[in-house]
Amino acid sequence: MPIKVYGLAMSTCTQRVTTTLAEKGLKYELVNVDFAAGEHKSPKYLEEKQPFGVIPVLIDEDGFKIYESRAICRYLEIKYKGKGTELIPSKDAAAQGLFEQAASIETGYFDPYAAPIVFERVFKKMKGLGESDEARVATLKQQLSEKLDVYDKILSKQPYLAGQEFTLADLFHLPYGTWLVKLGEGSLFESRPNVKSWWDRITSRPSWKAVQEAK
Ligand SMILES: N[C@@H](CCC(=O)N[C@@H](CS)C(=O)NCC(=O)O)C(=O)O
């Protein structure tokens, strides 16, 4: 049985997983979850796939199932360590600790601002929840700007968030960061020279290009 990802090609959380699969050089089958029909909220999906009613879910070739996009990516790196790009450093405790620190930067100082901006401007309307609350967006943008000033300092000393090598901590930024650029907010990255170089480096990876082209 091939590795199966239950999700949608355009979903940000699914893209985190498919980019990781591409970096690892792993073949997979993307099984579309029918959002329009509410498949992700059906009793069968909640029971058999994801109890919180969201995507993505990965079922490995041996039948092992796991959900939560960042957990799936970490699992893939551990399970398929010797394949493709090493996405979590294994050299020593310090390197692993610095990776965890960088991963925590994404979940603590990027995602809490970037994801709700994209929600307001894109997904709110799609879900029929009304128009974007632009006052909220302005506050979130200001908060994210302050965090990215710190990113710029960190990235003035090293090319990637965990140090010298690209890791999952960088990869986790790609889906929402790319939405920000599509929404005309690219200056968040471009106005900070070290953030800009980092963003250019990570978005030019073939894995991310391939995932964006997938339908
Ligand atoms: N923490 C979860 C979040 C999953 C999530 O929110 N997925 C979105 C798509 S990116 C979803 O399924 N939304 C449908 C809904 O909320 O009903 C993860 O990282 O996997």
Coordinates of C-alpha atoms and ligand atoms in Angstrom, one line a residue:
M1 CA 0.0 0.0 0.0
P2 CA 1.4 3.4 -0.9
I3 CA 1.7 6.2 1.7
K4 CA -1.7 8.0 1.6
V5 CA -2.4 11.6 2.6
Y6 CA -6.0 12.5 3.2
G7 CA -6.2 16.2 2.5
L8 CA -6.5 18.8 -0.3
A9 CA -3.7 20.0 -2.6
M10 CA -4.5 23.7 -1.8
S11 CA -4.8 23.3 2.0
T12 CA -1.9 24.9 3.9
C13 CA -1.7 22.1 6.4
T14 CA -1.7 19.4 3.7
Q15 CA 1.1 21.3 1.9
R16 CA 3.3 21.1 5.0
V17 CA 3.1 17.3 4.8
T18 CA 3.4 17.0 1.0
T19 CA 6.4 19.3 1.0
T20 CA 8.0 17.1 3.6
L21 CA 7.2 14.0 1.5
A22 CA 8.9 15.7 -1.5
E23 CA 12.0 16.6 0.5
K24 CA 12.3 13.0 1.6
G25 CA 11.8 11.8 -1.9
L26 CA 8.8 9.7 -0.9
K27 CA 6.0 8.7 -3.3
Y28 CA 2.5 9.1 -2.0
E29 CA -1.2 9.2 -3.0
L30 CA -3.2 12.3 -2.2
V31 CA -6.8 11.3 -1.3
N32 CA -9.1 14.3 -1.6
V33 CA -11.4 14.9 1.3
D34 CA -14.7 16.2 0.1
F35 CA -15.1 19.5 2.1
A36 CA -18.1 20.6 0.0
A37 CA -20.0 17.4 1.1
G38 CA -18.7 17.8 4.7
E39 CA -16.8 14.5 4.6
H40 CA -14.4 15.8 7.2
K41 CA -17.2 16.2 9.7
S42 CA -18.9 12.9 9.0
P43 CA -19.0 10.3 11.9
K44 CA -17.0 7.9 9.7
Y45 CA -14.2 10.4 9.2
L46 CA -14.2 11.5 12.9
E47 CA -14.0 7.9 14.0
E48 CA -11.6 6.5 11.4
K49 CA -9.4 9.4 10.4
Q50 CA -9.2 12.7 12.5
P51 CA -11.4 13.1 15.6
F52 CA -11.2 16.9 15.4
G53 CA -12.7 16.9 11.8
V54 CA -9.8 18.5 10.0
I55 CA -7.2 17.6 7.4
P56 CA -4.5 16.2 6.8
V57 CA -4.2 12.6 7.9
L58 CA -1.4 10.3 6.8
I59 CA -1.6 6.6 6.5
D60 CA 1.8 5.0 6.1
E61 CA 2.5 2.0 3.9
D62 CA 2.3 -0.4 6.9
G63 CA -1.1 1.0 7.8
F64 CA 0.1 3.3 10.7
K65 CA -2.1 6.4 10.9
I66 CA -1.1 9.8 12.2
Y67 CA -2.7 13.3 12.2
E68 CA -1.6 16.9 13.0
S69 CA 0.5 18.3 10.1
R70 CA 3.7 19.1 12.1
A71 CA 3.6 15.8 13.9
I72 CA 3.2 14.0 10.6
C73 CA 6.3 15.8 9.2
R74 CA 8.3 14.9 12.3
Y75 CA 7.2 11.3 12.0
L76 CA 8.2 11.1 8.4
E77 CA 11.6 12.5 9.2
I78 CA 12.1 9.9 12.0
K79 CA 10.7 7.0 10.0
Y80 CA 12.6 7.8 6.8
K81 CA 15.7 9.3 8.3
G82 CA 18.2 8.0 5.7
K83 CA 16.1 9.2 2.7
G84 CA 16.3 12.6 0.9
T85 CA 17.0 15.7 2.9
E86 CA 17.7 15.4 6.6
L87 CA 15.0 17.7 8.1
I88 CA 15.7 17.4 11.8
P89 CA 19.4 17.4 12.8
S90 CA 20.6 14.3 14.5
K91 CA 24.3 15.3 15.1
D92 CA 24.0 15.9 18.8
A93 CA 21.7 17.1 21.6
A94 CA 22.6 20.8 21.0
A95 CA 21.6 20.6 17.3
Q96 CA 18.3 18.9 18.1
G97 CA 17.7 21.4 20.9
L98 CA 18.3 24.3 18.5
F99 CA 15.9 22.6 16.0
E100 CA 13.2 22.4 18.6
Q101 CA 13.8 26.1 19.5
A102 CA 13.4 27.0 15.9
A103 CA 10.2 24.9 15.5
S104 CA 8.8 26.6 18.5
I105 CA 9.5 30.0 17.0
E106 CA 7.3 29.1 14.1
T107 CA 4.4 27.9 16.3
G108 CA 4.8 30.7 18.8
Y109 CA 5.7 33.8 16.8
F110 CA 4.7 33.2 13.2
D111 CA 1.6 31.0 12.9
P112 CA -0.5 32.8 15.6
Y113 CA -0.4 35.9 13.4
A114 CA 0.0 34.6 9.8
A115 CA -2.7 32.0 10.0
P116 CA -5.5 34.4 11.2
I117 CA -4.5 37.0 8.6
V118 CA -5.0 34.4 5.9
F119 CA -8.2 33.2 7.7
E120 CA -9.7 36.8 7.7
R121 CA -8.7 37.5 4.1
V122 CA -9.3 34.1 2.4
F123 CA -11.0 31.3 4.4
K124 CA -13.6 33.4 6.3
K125 CA -15.5 34.2 3.2
M126 CA -15.0 30.7 1.8
K127 CA -16.7 29.3 4.9
G128 CA -19.5 31.8 4.6
L129 CA -18.5 33.6 7.8
G130 CA -18.6 37.1 6.4
E131 CA -16.1 39.8 5.3
S132 CA -12.5 40.2 6.5
D133 CA -12.1 42.2 9.8
E134 CA -9.5 44.6 8.5
A135 CA -8.9 46.2 11.9
R136 CA -8.0 42.7 13.3
V137 CA -5.7 42.2 10.2
A138 CA -3.9 45.5 10.9
T139 CA -3.3 44.5 14.5
L140 CA -2.0 41.0 13.5
K141 CA 0.2 42.5 10.8
Q142 CA 1.7 44.9 13.4
Q143 CA 2.3 42.0 15.8
L144 CA 3.8 39.9 13.1
S145 CA 6.1 42.7 12.0
E146 CA 7.5 43.0 15.5
K147 CA 8.3 39.3 15.5
L148 CA 9.8 39.4 12.1
D149 CA 12.2 42.1 13.3
V150 CA 13.5 39.5 15.7
Y151 CA 13.7 36.9 12.9
D152 CA 15.8 39.4 11.0
K153 CA 18.3 39.6 13.8
I154 CA 18.5 35.8 14.1
L155 CA 18.9 35.4 10.4
S156 CA 21.7 38.0 10.2
K157 CA 23.9 35.4 12.0
Q158 CA 22.7 32.1 10.3
P159 CA 21.1 31.2 7.0
Y160 CA 18.2 29.1 8.5
L161 CA 16.2 29.3 11.7
A162 CA 17.9 26.3 13.4
G163 CA 21.4 27.2 12.2
Q164 CA 23.3 26.3 9.1
E165 CA 20.9 23.8 7.5
F166 CA 17.3 23.9 6.2
T167 CA 15.0 22.0 8.6
L168 CA 11.3 21.4 9.2
A169 CA 11.3 24.6 11.2
D170 CA 11.9 26.6 8.0
L171 CA 9.6 24.4 5.9
F172 CA 6.6 24.9 8.4
H173 CA 6.5 28.6 7.4
L174 CA 6.0 28.0 3.6
P175 CA 2.2 27.6 3.3
Y176 CA 1.0 30.6 5.3
G177 CA 4.0 32.7 4.3
T178 CA 3.2 32.1 0.6
W179 CA -0.4 33.1 1.3
L180 CA 0.8 36.4 2.8
V181 CA 2.8 37.1 -0.3
K182 CA -0.3 36.2 -2.5
L183 CA -2.4 38.6 -0.4
G184 CA 0.0 41.5 -1.2
E185 CA 1.8 41.4 2.1
G186 CA 5.2 40.4 0.7
S187 CA 6.8 43.5 2.2
L188 CA 6.6 41.7 5.6
F189 CA 9.5 39.6 4.2
E190 CA 11.0 41.9 1.6
S191 CA 11.5 44.9 3.9
R192 CA 13.9 42.9 6.2
P193 CA 17.1 42.0 4.3
N194 CA 17.9 38.8 6.2
V195 CA 14.3 37.6 6.3
K196 CA 14.1 38.3 2.6
S197 CA 17.2 36.2 1.8
W198 CA 15.9 33.4 4.0
W199 CA 12.5 33.6 2.4
D200 CA 14.0 33.5 -1.1
R201 CA 16.1 30.5 -0.2
I202 CA 13.3 28.5 1.3
T203 CA 10.7 29.3 -1.3
S204 CA 13.0 28.4 -4.2
R205 CA 13.4 24.8 -3.0
P206 CA 12.1 22.3 -5.7
S207 CA 9.9 20.6 -3.1
W208 CA 7.9 23.7 -2.5
K209 CA 7.7 24.6 -6.2
A210 CA 6.4 21.1 -7.0
V211 CA 3.8 21.2 -4.2
Q212 CA 2.5 24.6 -5.4
E213 CA 2.1 23.2 -8.9
A214 CA 0.1 20.2 -7.7
K215 CA -3.6 20.4 -8.3
Ligands
LIG1 N1 -3.4 21.7 13.8 C1 -3.9 21.0 12.6 C2 -4.8 22.0 11.9 C3 -5.6 21.3 10.8 C4 -6.5 22.3 10.0 O1 -7.0 23.3 10.6 N2 -6.8 22.0 8.8 C5 -7.7 22.8 8.0 C6 -7.2 22.9 6.6 S1 -5.6 23.7 6.5 C7 -9.1 22.2 8.0 O2 -9.2 21.0 7.8 N3 -10.1 23.0 8.1 C8 -11.4 22.5 8.1 C9 -12.2 22.9 9.2 O3 -11.7 23.6 10.1 O4 -13.4 22.6 9.3 C10 -2.8 20.5 11.7 O5 -1.7 21.1 11.7 O6 -3.0 19.5 11.1

